[in-house]
XYZ file of C-alpha atoms in Angstrom:
745
model
C 109.995 -51.475 50.458
C 106.870 -49.435 49.682
C 105.664 -52.136 47.275
C 106.163 -54.821 49.920
C 104.280 -52.787 52.473
C 101.406 -52.239 49.994
C 101.211 -55.959 49.237
C 101.120 -56.737 52.933
C 98.239 -54.325 53.436
C 96.376 -55.859 50.504
C 96.799 -59.354 51.901
C 95.683 -58.177 55.337
C 92.627 -56.583 53.712
C 91.786 -59.773 51.856
C 92.198 -61.805 55.003
C 89.965 -59.500 56.999
C 87.223 -59.814 54.435
C 87.570 -63.501 53.680
C 85.568 -64.875 56.632
C 82.174 -64.477 54.887
C 80.836 -64.354 51.332
C 77.829 -65.280 49.158
C 75.681 -62.434 50.429
C 71.933 -62.251 49.854
C 68.874 -60.300 51.019
C 65.465 -61.929 51.516
C 62.078 -60.970 52.904
C 60.011 -62.582 55.624
C 57.687 -59.769 56.758
C 56.786 -56.168 55.955
C 59.386 -55.027 53.374
C 58.983 -51.425 54.564
C 60.171 -52.241 58.074
C 62.167 -55.491 57.885
C 64.695 -57.452 55.822
C 66.877 -60.530 56.195
C 70.640 -60.295 55.648
C 72.046 -63.682 54.644
C 75.585 -64.889 53.983
C 77.956 -67.860 54.072
C 80.141 -67.825 57.226
C 83.381 -69.324 55.948
C 85.350 -69.111 59.156
C 85.648 -67.037 62.286
C 83.086 -66.771 65.053
C 80.485 -64.465 66.590
C 79.354 -62.711 63.408
C 77.304 -59.534 63.921
C 75.512 -57.296 61.391
C 76.200 -53.624 62.161
C 73.802 -51.238 60.400
C 72.743 -47.614 60.311
C 71.016 -45.004 58.179
C 74.386 -43.252 58.012
C 77.215 -44.663 55.894
C 80.236 -45.340 58.126
C 82.088 -47.422 55.540
C 83.781 -50.426 57.144
C 84.106 -48.749 60.570
C 81.754 -51.104 62.356
C 82.209 -49.338 65.703
C 80.406 -46.239 64.332
C 77.200 -48.033 63.359
C 74.265 -47.375 65.655
C 72.558 -50.731 65.438
C 73.684 -54.340 65.573
C 72.089 -57.760 65.126
C 73.305 -61.256 65.850
C 72.196 -64.130 63.605
C 68.709 -65.506 64.113
C 69.439 -68.677 62.230
C 72.456 -70.622 60.989
C 72.153 -73.827 58.972
C 74.903 -75.851 57.319
C 73.539 -76.737 53.893
C 74.914 -77.272 50.425
C 78.495 -76.949 51.715
C 77.866 -73.487 53.169
C 77.192 -72.146 56.655
C 74.094 -70.176 55.741
C 73.654 -67.440 58.307
C 70.654 -65.100 58.571
C 70.157 -61.950 60.613
C 66.571 -60.673 60.554
C 66.526 -56.868 60.835
C 63.227 -55.393 62.128
C 61.774 -52.038 63.229
C 63.349 -50.321 60.239
C 62.122 -47.040 58.746
C 60.238 -47.228 55.440
C 61.756 -46.040 52.184
C 65.105 -45.511 53.876
C 68.707 -46.431 52.948
C 70.500 -48.715 55.447
C 74.241 -49.329 55.312
C 75.700 -52.444 56.890
C 78.800 -54.575 57.415
C 79.270 -58.037 58.860
C 81.902 -58.238 61.537
C 83.250 -61.477 63.069
C 86.326 -62.620 64.978
C 88.436 -62.494 61.825
C 87.499 -59.162 60.292
C 84.884 -56.956 58.662
C 83.122 -57.410 55.336
C 82.767 -54.782 52.657
C 80.159 -52.143 53.234
C 76.797 -52.915 51.598
C 73.454 -51.149 51.643
C 69.795 -51.627 50.856
C 66.686 -49.482 50.823
C 63.497 -50.474 52.545
C 60.293 -50.425 50.556
C 57.831 -47.521 50.897
C 55.025 -47.860 53.441
C 52.680 -45.725 51.381
C 51.418 -46.472 47.886
C 54.413 -45.117 46.009
C 55.206 -46.798 42.762
C 57.132 -50.091 42.967
C 59.462 -51.984 40.659
C 59.850 -55.766 40.499
C 61.926 -58.182 38.403
C 60.359 -61.599 37.901
C 61.719 -64.711 36.247
C 63.382 -68.051 36.890
C 65.225 -71.078 35.537
C 68.830 -69.884 35.775
C 70.007 -73.524 35.719
C 73.287 -74.300 33.955
C 74.054 -71.611 31.309
C 76.209 -69.179 33.223
C 76.530 -66.506 30.546
C 72.835 -65.569 30.287
C 72.498 -66.140 34.058
C 75.242 -63.659 34.779
C 73.827 -61.186 32.248
C 70.424 -61.285 33.939
C 72.093 -60.789 37.333
C 73.976 -57.760 36.023
C 70.674 -56.227 34.891
C 69.235 -56.620 38.395
C 72.062 -54.386 39.652
C 71.374 -51.850 36.910
C 67.549 -51.785 37.157
C 67.451 -51.718 41.004
C 64.057 -53.302 41.739
C 62.343 -53.230 45.091
C 62.446 -57.071 44.939
C 63.301 -59.954 42.631
C 60.623 -62.672 42.286
C 62.597 -65.813 41.393
C 60.480 -68.757 40.268
C 62.772 -71.684 40.990
C 65.283 -73.946 39.224
C 68.278 -71.943 40.327
C 70.667 -74.807 39.571
C 70.633 -77.868 37.335
C 71.267 -80.713 39.776
C 70.905 -79.143 43.215
C 74.490 -80.049 44.130
C 76.746 -78.268 46.640
C 79.141 -76.997 43.992
C 76.359 -75.733 41.712
C 74.731 -73.808 44.549
C 78.023 -72.266 45.600
C 78.613 -71.188 42.007
C 75.092 -69.846 41.800
C 75.617 -67.637 44.848
C 78.923 -66.456 43.450
C 77.066 -65.377 40.329
C 74.315 -63.786 42.448
C 76.889 -61.312 43.731
C 76.629 -59.665 40.309
C 73.200 -58.405 41.391
C 74.990 -55.967 43.747
C 75.251 -52.473 42.260
C 78.624 -50.740 41.897
C 77.905 -48.687 45.036
C 77.283 -51.825 47.080
C 73.461 -51.697 46.982
C 71.732 -55.058 47.269
C 68.195 -56.132 46.376
C 66.012 -58.757 48.134
C 65.022 -61.991 46.454
C 61.603 -63.641 46.966
C 62.313 -67.288 46.120
C 60.060 -70.099 44.886
C 60.885 -73.761 44.531
C 61.346 -75.456 41.159
C 61.521 -79.101 40.123
C 65.347 -78.945 39.983
C 65.436 -78.175 43.719
C 65.523 -81.608 45.302
C 63.443 -80.600 48.323
C 61.836 -77.592 49.999
C 64.996 -77.335 52.110
C 66.969 -76.024 49.165
C 64.878 -72.858 49.264
C 64.052 -72.689 52.975
C 67.646 -73.213 54.131
C 69.290 -71.004 51.540
C 66.798 -68.075 51.511
C 65.220 -68.256 54.988
C 61.695 -68.117 53.529
C 58.762 -67.401 55.891
C 57.421 -70.935 55.323
C 59.345 -74.221 55.301
C 56.732 -75.414 52.818
C 57.796 -72.536 50.540
C 54.402 -70.949 49.969
C 53.838 -67.538 51.440
C 52.671 -63.946 50.809
C 54.396 -60.578 51.127
C 52.488 -57.245 51.102
C 54.143 -54.075 49.809
C 53.015 -50.525 50.554
C 49.737 -49.550 52.155
C 47.979 -52.629 50.770
C 49.288 -51.706 47.300
C 50.333 -55.165 46.165
C 50.571 -58.616 47.742
C 52.898 -61.117 46.112
C 52.038 -64.804 46.452
C 54.791 -67.399 46.121
C 53.330 -70.872 45.545
C 54.948 -74.296 45.390
C 54.158 -76.581 42.424
C 56.516 -79.296 43.706
C 54.330 -80.350 46.633
C 50.613 -81.172 46.821
C 48.632 -78.396 45.140
C 45.311 -79.283 46.732
C 44.778 -79.537 50.455
C 46.733 -77.308 52.821
C 48.362 -75.107 50.178
C 45.196 -74.198 48.360
C 43.294 -73.799 51.628
C 45.973 -71.359 52.763
C 45.772 -69.479 49.476
C 42.000 -69.325 49.647
C 41.988 -68.020 53.240
C 44.804 -65.529 52.551
C 43.149 -64.086 49.497
C 39.919 -63.734 51.451
C 41.727 -62.000 54.313
C 43.451 -59.544 51.932
C 40.518 -58.336 49.873
C 41.491 -54.702 50.520
C 44.818 -55.093 48.737
C 44.681 -53.159 45.430
C 46.775 -55.618 43.360
C 47.607 -59.273 43.778
C 50.399 -61.098 41.914
C 51.427 -64.749 42.072
C 54.592 -66.611 41.138
C 55.307 -70.352 40.955
C 57.384 -72.708 38.882
C 55.380 -75.023 36.617
C 52.799 -73.263 34.347
C 49.139 -74.213 34.123
C 49.195 -74.201 30.337
C 52.803 -74.328 29.112
C 53.656 -72.834 25.749
C 56.080 -75.661 24.916
C 54.306 -78.624 23.380
C 56.084 -81.521 25.125
C 55.609 -80.058 28.647
C 52.815 -81.608 30.651
C 49.681 -79.598 31.335
C 49.432 -78.177 34.853
C 45.980 -79.577 35.519
C 46.380 -79.656 39.299
C 47.292 -75.937 39.290
C 44.390 -75.219 36.923
C 41.870 -77.178 38.985
C 42.882 -75.604 42.271
C 44.148 -72.111 41.445
C 42.672 -70.789 38.176
C 39.224 -70.067 39.586
C 40.707 -68.719 42.836
C 42.886 -66.325 40.885
C 39.959 -65.151 38.798
C 37.364 -64.939 41.545
C 39.667 -63.339 44.095
C 41.226 -60.769 41.737
C 44.761 -62.042 41.207
C 45.639 -59.838 38.269
C 49.127 -61.062 37.256
C 50.727 -64.507 37.435
C 54.395 -65.236 36.638
C 55.174 -68.846 35.590
C 58.464 -70.541 34.736
C 59.805 -74.065 33.887
C 59.131 -74.291 30.131
C 62.180 -72.177 29.072
C 60.264 -70.075 26.588
C 58.627 -66.642 26.468
C 54.950 -65.797 26.719
C 52.432 -63.152 27.646
C 48.690 -63.724 27.572
C 45.577 -61.626 27.261
C 43.470 -61.471 30.421
C 41.728 -64.835 30.739
C 39.264 -66.639 32.971
C 38.636 -70.364 33.413
C 35.671 -71.664 31.428
C 34.333 -74.849 29.895
C 32.447 -75.759 26.738
C 32.752 -74.429 23.208
C 34.887 -71.385 22.607
C 37.477 -72.306 25.227
C 41.096 -73.226 24.618
C 42.587 -75.557 27.260
C 40.042 -74.344 29.811
C 40.416 -70.572 29.370
C 38.664 -67.817 27.457
C 39.746 -64.224 27.008
C 38.201 -61.812 29.477
C 39.590 -58.297 29.006
C 37.566 -56.839 31.849
C 38.211 -59.134 34.774
C 40.673 -61.778 33.569
C 44.073 -62.813 34.927
C 47.219 -62.166 32.847
C 49.778 -64.974 32.764
C 53.417 -64.282 31.819
C 56.674 -66.269 31.898
C 57.989 -68.972 31.282
C 61.523 -68.827 32.723
C 64.657 -68.095 30.671
C 67.242 -66.853 33.210
C 69.897 -69.175 31.808
C 68.226 -72.595 31.305
C 68.290 -74.160 27.799
C 65.865 -72.332 25.523
C 62.922 -74.204 24.042
C 60.587 -73.522 21.150
C 57.352 -71.596 21.769
C 55.346 -74.187 19.829
C 52.095 -74.386 21.825
C 50.300 -71.010 21.599
C 46.661 -70.709 22.565
C 43.769 -68.601 21.315
C 44.386 -66.280 24.264
C 48.144 -66.009 23.870
C 49.146 -62.367 23.402
C 52.677 -62.996 22.177
C 55.378 -65.646 22.547
C 59.062 -66.004 21.722
C 62.332 -67.779 22.431
C 65.188 -65.867 24.090
C 66.870 -65.209 27.447
C 64.663 -62.829 29.445
C 62.869 -61.759 32.608
C 59.912 -59.482 33.364
C 60.272 -55.888 34.586
C 57.073 -54.993 36.449
C 56.040 -51.518 37.628
C 53.060 -51.216 40.026
C 51.197 -48.119 41.171
C 47.691 -47.478 42.446
C 46.237 -47.219 38.963
C 48.022 -49.864 36.928
C 50.507 -52.708 36.531
C 52.962 -52.456 33.640
C 54.911 -55.576 32.553
C 57.792 -55.489 30.110
C 59.818 -58.421 28.831
C 63.565 -57.650 29.025
C 66.076 -59.419 26.822
C 69.229 -59.936 28.849
C 71.973 -60.821 26.334
C 73.266 -57.236 25.941
C 73.575 -56.572 29.699
C 77.088 -55.146 29.437
C 75.864 -52.406 27.081
C 72.916 -51.338 29.235
C 73.017 -48.169 31.335
C 72.139 -47.916 35.004
C 69.075 -46.313 36.531
C 69.398 -43.702 39.241
C 68.866 -44.686 42.857
C 66.362 -41.793 42.959
C 64.363 -42.848 39.894
C 64.268 -46.543 39.075
C 61.371 -46.072 36.600
C 63.367 -44.219 33.917
C 64.446 -47.027 31.597
C 68.257 -46.951 31.065
C 70.034 -46.560 27.774
C 70.234 -49.656 25.537
C 67.771 -51.689 27.618
C 66.482 -54.341 25.167
C 62.703 -54.327 25.704
C 60.874 -56.965 23.658
C 58.451 -55.251 21.267
C 56.270 -57.945 19.660
C 53.170 -57.462 17.466
C 50.862 -56.594 20.389
C 53.165 -54.041 21.926
C 56.060 -53.879 24.400
C 54.028 -53.173 27.543
C 51.320 -55.347 29.045
C 49.186 -52.930 31.022
C 46.632 -53.955 33.610
C 44.459 -51.093 34.862
C 41.734 -50.822 37.462
C 39.181 -50.538 34.700
C 40.073 -54.022 33.569
C 40.029 -55.612 36.992
C 37.380 -53.752 39.000
C 34.035 -55.430 39.208
C 31.846 -53.839 36.523
C 28.702 -51.930 37.353
C 26.723 -54.271 35.104
C 27.608 -57.726 34.011
C 27.584 -61.472 34.536
C 29.743 -63.424 36.911
C 30.331 -67.173 36.577
C 31.779 -68.834 39.664
C 32.578 -72.531 39.679
C 33.099 -74.790 42.661
C 36.839 -74.432 43.222
C 37.611 -77.086 45.828
C 36.462 -80.586 46.764
C 35.571 -79.249 50.193
C 33.013 -76.894 48.623
C 30.603 -79.484 47.216
C 29.774 -81.885 50.025
C 27.181 -84.515 50.956
C 25.786 -84.816 54.469
C 24.273 -88.190 55.398
C 21.450 -88.894 57.816
C 23.932 -89.000 60.724
C 25.313 -85.547 59.915
C 28.632 -86.862 58.597
C 30.194 -84.970 55.680
C 31.554 -86.555 52.508
C 33.886 -84.332 50.517
C 35.595 -86.687 48.064
C 32.847 -88.290 46.017
C 33.093 -88.057 42.246
C 29.406 -87.156 41.999
C 26.597 -85.493 43.934
C 23.483 -87.546 44.605
C 20.462 -85.233 44.685
C 19.473 -86.588 47.107
C 19.420 -90.381 47.808
C 22.832 -92.079 48.089
C 23.124 -95.784 48.812
C 26.828 -95.435 49.571
C 26.349 -92.840 52.306
C 24.425 -94.727 54.966
C 21.510 -95.323 52.536
C 20.627 -91.645 53.122
C 18.215 -89.112 51.757
C 21.082 -86.690 52.202
C 21.579 -82.911 52.217
C 23.968 -81.399 49.695
C 26.019 -78.246 50.244
C 27.496 -76.056 47.480
C 29.850 -73.199 48.428
C 30.832 -70.695 45.766
C 33.847 -68.555 46.533
C 34.844 -65.073 45.432
C 31.542 -63.736 44.060
C 32.551 -60.345 42.666
C 29.352 -58.332 42.889
C 29.200 -54.939 44.642
C 27.017 -54.615 47.749
C 23.494 -53.421 46.953
C 23.625 -54.327 43.241
C 20.364 -55.359 41.564
C 20.314 -59.079 40.791
C 18.634 -59.578 37.389
C 19.059 -63.313 36.990
C 20.749 -66.158 38.891
C 20.923 -69.958 38.607
C 23.139 -72.942 39.293
C 24.328 -74.964 36.281
C 24.973 -78.643 36.835
C 26.480 -81.318 34.608
C 24.631 -84.635 34.664
C 26.714 -87.585 35.759
C 23.946 -90.171 35.179
C 20.741 -90.499 33.212
C 17.636 -90.128 35.469
C 14.059 -89.418 34.449
C 11.870 -90.393 37.421
C 9.955 -87.382 38.761
C 12.050 -85.670 41.408
C 11.493 -82.679 43.696
C 14.288 -80.680 45.278
C 14.434 -77.638 47.611
C 17.222 -75.059 47.167
C 17.942 -72.641 50.007
C 20.768 -70.148 50.711
C 22.840 -69.799 53.860
C 21.835 -66.531 55.612
C 25.388 -65.190 55.951
C 27.282 -62.274 54.389
C 30.404 -64.407 53.821
C 29.572 -68.079 54.102
C 32.406 -70.096 55.707
C 33.682 -73.470 54.602
C 31.763 -76.655 55.463
C 33.505 -78.340 58.373
C 31.964 -79.977 61.409
C 29.199 -82.530 61.885
C 25.832 -81.503 60.414
C 27.445 -78.291 59.178
C 25.240 -78.214 56.056
C 21.821 -78.958 57.453
C 22.298 -76.829 60.623
C 22.909 -73.581 58.736
C 20.253 -70.864 58.964
C 18.825 -69.971 55.536
C 17.056 -66.980 54.046
C 13.272 -67.181 53.920
C 12.659 -67.387 50.195
C 13.463 -71.005 49.287
C 13.016 -72.402 45.790
C 11.356 -75.675 44.747
C 12.830 -77.450 41.689
C 11.165 -80.262 39.773
C 13.881 -80.980 37.203
C 13.144 -82.618 33.837
C 14.843 -85.901 33.011
C 18.648 -85.819 32.747
C 20.904 -87.427 30.170
C 24.462 -88.325 31.189
C 27.182 -85.735 30.442
C 24.617 -83.087 29.470
C 24.908 -79.543 30.800
C 22.033 -77.553 29.408
C 18.712 -76.042 30.352
C 17.421 -79.242 31.959
C 20.388 -79.277 34.326
C 19.837 -75.596 35.275
C 18.185 -74.659 38.548
C 15.137 -72.357 38.711
C 15.540 -68.606 39.218
C 17.499 -67.850 42.446
C 17.773 -64.079 42.222
C 15.384 -63.282 45.123
C 17.347 -65.227 47.737
C 20.669 -63.919 46.396
C 19.391 -60.330 46.461
C 18.761 -60.805 50.197
C 22.472 -61.516 50.782
C 23.777 -58.866 48.372
C 21.692 -56.237 50.235
C 23.272 -57.067 53.588
C 25.508 -54.295 54.935
C 28.277 -56.859 55.578
C 28.336 -58.169 52.027
C 31.552 -57.314 50.125
C 32.464 -58.019 46.556
C 34.498 -61.237 46.645
C 32.604 -62.855 49.479
C 31.206 -66.403 49.463
C 27.742 -67.956 49.294
C 26.592 -71.479 50.240
C 23.484 -73.176 48.826
C 21.749 -76.123 50.515
C 19.783 -78.701 48.542
C 17.316 -81.085 50.177
C 14.771 -83.538 48.866
C 11.042 -82.839 48.926
C 7.980 -84.925 48.369
C 8.692 -87.850 46.104
C 12.430 -87.379 46.524
C 12.154 -88.122 50.245
C 10.239 -91.382 49.790
C 11.459 -92.873 46.498
C 15.238 -93.557 46.366
C 15.124 -93.513 42.564
C 13.573 -90.040 42.408
C 16.913 -88.305 42.251
C 19.350 -86.503 39.966
C 23.141 -87.162 39.969
C 25.486 -84.348 39.090
C 29.231 -84.267 38.595
C 31.243 -83.021 41.583
C 34.589 -81.194 41.687
C 36.387 -84.536 42.055
C 34.510 -85.804 39.005
C 36.239 -83.108 36.965
C 36.738 -79.482 37.815
C 35.382 -78.314 34.465
C 32.136 -80.239 35.135
C 31.614 -79.008 38.711
C 28.550 -76.897 39.512
C 28.660 -73.231 38.483
C 26.768 -70.249 39.850
C 25.845 -67.714 37.153
C 24.582 -64.312 38.235
C 23.609 -61.343 36.030
C 23.348 -58.033 37.823
C 23.174 -54.307 37.241
C 24.298 -51.187 39.037
C 22.456 -50.257 42.184
C 19.997 -47.399 41.754
C 21.324 -43.918 42.334
C 19.355 -43.518 45.495
C 20.991 -46.578 47.029
C 23.434 -44.071 48.494
C 20.651 -43.141 50.911
C 20.496 -46.637 52.436
C 21.856 -47.161 55.902
C 21.982 -43.489 57.014
C 18.396 -42.928 57.970
C 19.335 -42.454 61.608
C 21.565 -39.403 61.214
C 20.330 -36.631 63.525
C 18.536 -33.568 62.234
C 20.751 -31.089 60.481
C 23.391 -33.584 59.369
C 24.040 -33.940 55.647
C 25.694 -36.674 53.724
C 27.997 -36.515 50.749
C 29.937 -39.050 48.651
C 31.978 -37.960 45.661
C 29.770 -35.737 43.503
C 26.504 -36.903 45.122
C 24.950 -34.965 47.992
C 21.810 -35.385 50.088
C 19.878 -32.119 50.480
C 16.419 -31.770 52.045
C 15.952 -35.504 51.809
C 16.782 -35.582 48.100
C 19.780 -36.844 46.174
C 21.713 -34.483 43.880
C 24.695 -35.049 41.619
C 27.207 -32.380 40.616
C 27.892 -32.122 36.873
C 29.802 -29.663 34.726
C 26.616 -27.692 34.102
C 25.327 -27.699 37.665
C 23.409 -29.975 40.062
C 21.006 -32.631 38.802
C 18.218 -33.959 41.013
C 18.386 -37.771 41.053
C 15.410 -38.529 43.268
C 14.158 -38.652 46.812
C 15.932 -40.395 49.659
C 12.801 -41.560 51.360
C 14.702 -43.028 54.268
C 16.095 -39.610 55.167
C 13.035 -37.960 56.525
C 15.005 -36.813 59.583
C 17.592 -34.962 57.511
C 16.768 -31.266 57.152
C 19.363 -29.645 54.958
C 22.949 -29.035 54.099
C 23.630 -25.800 55.941
C 26.625 -24.646 53.969
C 25.338 -23.531 50.541
C 28.638 -23.575 48.632
C 28.449 -27.394 48.584
C 25.452 -27.144 46.259
C 26.263 -23.824 44.567
C 29.893 -24.208 43.618
C 33.034 -26.235 43.892
C 34.073 -27.555 47.250
C 36.967 -25.656 48.789
C 37.999 -28.517 51.040
C 40.135 -31.504 50.046
C 40.602 -34.755 51.958
C 43.106 -37.395 50.931
C 43.526 -40.300 50.954
C 39.928 -41.419 51.291
C 39.580 -44.320 52.020
C 42.405 -44.066 54.567
C 44.140 -46.552 56.810
C 45.569 -44.647 59.803
C 45.739 -40.988 58.864
C 44.603 -38.500 56.247
C 45.283 -34.922 55.229
C 42.622 -32.219 55.177
C 43.031 -28.807 53.518
C 40.822 -25.974 54.796
C 40.481 -22.502 53.194
C 41.986 -19.660 55.212
C 38.563 -18.124 55.789
C 37.670 -21.163 57.927
C 38.520 -19.533 61.257
C 37.550 -20.869 64.710
C 36.146 -24.050 63.277
C 35.889 -27.585 64.639
C 36.620 -30.770 62.756
C 34.337 -33.526 64.051
C 34.089 -37.204 63.110
C 31.091 -39.293 64.079
C 30.461 -43.005 63.621
C 27.432 -44.582 62.013
C 25.625 -44.489 65.347
C 26.033 -40.702 65.519
C 28.671 -40.845 68.316
C 31.496 -38.338 68.062
C 34.778 -40.257 67.965
C 37.196 -37.429 67.069
C 37.311 -33.641 67.474
C 39.926 -30.995 66.615
C 39.607 -27.217 66.986
C 41.174 -25.177 64.179
C 41.883 -21.478 64.732
C 43.000 -20.741 61.130
C 42.524 -22.700 57.953
C 45.450 -24.632 56.487
C 46.687 -28.154 55.779
C 46.422 -30.606 58.639
C 47.449 -34.288 59.011
C 44.893 -36.090 61.180
C 45.282 -39.470 62.819
C 41.891 -40.039 64.447
C 42.757 -43.496 65.947
C 39.504 -45.106 64.818
C 39.355 -48.691 65.998
C 36.760 -50.032 63.581
C 36.798 -50.171 59.775
C 33.827 -48.717 57.945
C 32.008 -45.487 57.187
C 32.288 -42.301 59.256
C 31.060 -38.724 58.735
C 33.380 -35.745 58.979
C 31.815 -32.351 59.677
C 33.218 -28.816 59.769
C 31.376 -26.598 62.280
C 31.742 -22.862 62.789
C 32.257 -21.206 66.177
C 28.531 -21.437 66.933
C 28.420 -25.166 66.224
C 26.616 -24.732 62.909
C 27.574 -27.393 60.299
C 29.204 -25.830 57.239
C 30.513 -28.917 55.446
C 30.264 -32.741 55.631
C 32.131 -35.551 53.952
C 31.948 -39.300 54.141
C 35.167 -40.989 55.385
C 36.008 -44.646 54.890
C 38.515 -46.336 57.172
C 40.121 -49.364 55.580
């Protein structure tokens, strides 16, 4: 009788839990405060997700919060149901069950991502396809390694059928840890997904076009998911360009997509569309790591940048300082292929089932290649420390080492160097005819007469994106390099000017080239004769450094901003239609499009003085180890203070009135700086009856706090504008004892 009763209870339990299955977590917004719970609703009605920061097991009535589905779509033989949970607490465990008219699911849980810049863990890979054993092994390792998110690069199934997807989601349940913890997937589309709907309807992605970005932490890392199965150019690349520009403050940027630019399997087609549209964007806008799939092999590269001419291999050269690292190429279960197409810039390649384990912190990205075949023998990381590699984890250790490390020193714009920025879009080299109409799709650029464009002596616009030069740097040399499309030797005269704007926008409306205001120092060019397909000194513009220096010196210039040049005809080139030069455009071949080459050096030490000449008498200014004192600039070294020179613009500044800043180590610490919303300040105990004051660049006080006794204080000054502020510590008489520059991001 007891056995019968037990069996009845078991069957009842199974019945109560059988109304939903195929669980998944995805991300649509801030991973610190939101998550999407997805599942297949087999039967029953009125499903509700009950969740809480306290574990109540399967007692759904005890959970504090509940959420009904936001979206249900019948697709691939499943009732895919999604509840989008928002207003969550960062870095917090949430327990949940799904209750419907027929019963309650098992208890699961997840942990939101940190909102600060704590270290993060990602797993990245793709191509699980049709070999279930390696696919299941990789899934088991997800459960054991406990990443903050899984970047999955497409080709989940072989034929995109209902049964294959249902089997795939059954296998995905192996990514749940033994304690019920689940991990979100950030999904991309592959060529074995028949349409975008396979990803959008099964993973509730933020975009039905399946390209989107997710930012983790306090602008620590932004992950870009791109779609190689739709048009690369046009809307997708425009979105990527705009989003990268809008997120310049993010420390690290990573991208994932399916088909590689330069596959390491010989019979795979080259990804020329990705290369032509994305390679320069990645390099110019600081995308440091790219994960590619599709080829079913293994590769890591050295940092590379797009380039043309001798010394390149398939359009890339190694650039250890500022290059992008490409890894992949998808072996989550798809048939393995030979790594038979290495490049000069390939770091290592191989052939085995694998994914990438990626750790990200403020100072570096670490990427390891994990072999998955021994998953059952691998230990499990602690929920409290996912960065301690478990026992028996099979980390690939090829000739150039097991860890690919990207540090700030390899990606931060150097103090001295040369940047080469090519036209990266057909909308960035345009021709404007005599009526003001813009032509963006010509295979060449007529400088300046064009019989096809209204028989016009036209105006040409060239917009270069992502110029990575720090504000205030000294421009040593600058020119535009063209490639000749035709042979021309009749005397021509051209005028080159530069749009007077700190971050030149895209060309758009009527007369949007000729109507732009330009800086005063224009350059006249009388080019020598051109021979077709040549790209040498004769196709090189005159020196442009003076006009570029004007823009670099603007207070609104930021490294990574854009510049637009405008070319008009002069003299003979406005009367003789044959007095022209014809250059290749972006559409004529991305590798032959115009390039802007700038050589620059670090700004002078006293550049720190610029922009603060209006501080009132008695106010000092400090940044790092440099301090202004009596109108002069000093730098603190191990042996004392060195005088770097006069700040001639600071004739109104009298002195630093607290001598320990110059005579010894500072006793005050402020962190983080730059800050986003709040920072912590530590004051010595002897700082009694003091006032913490923050003023903006106009000298207006925007924050004040009175401190009776020194200590550690968290301040949230609620500053509305980004930029530079000055924090001062004043004694009870109002005398300034200490100052520090603050930067609000």
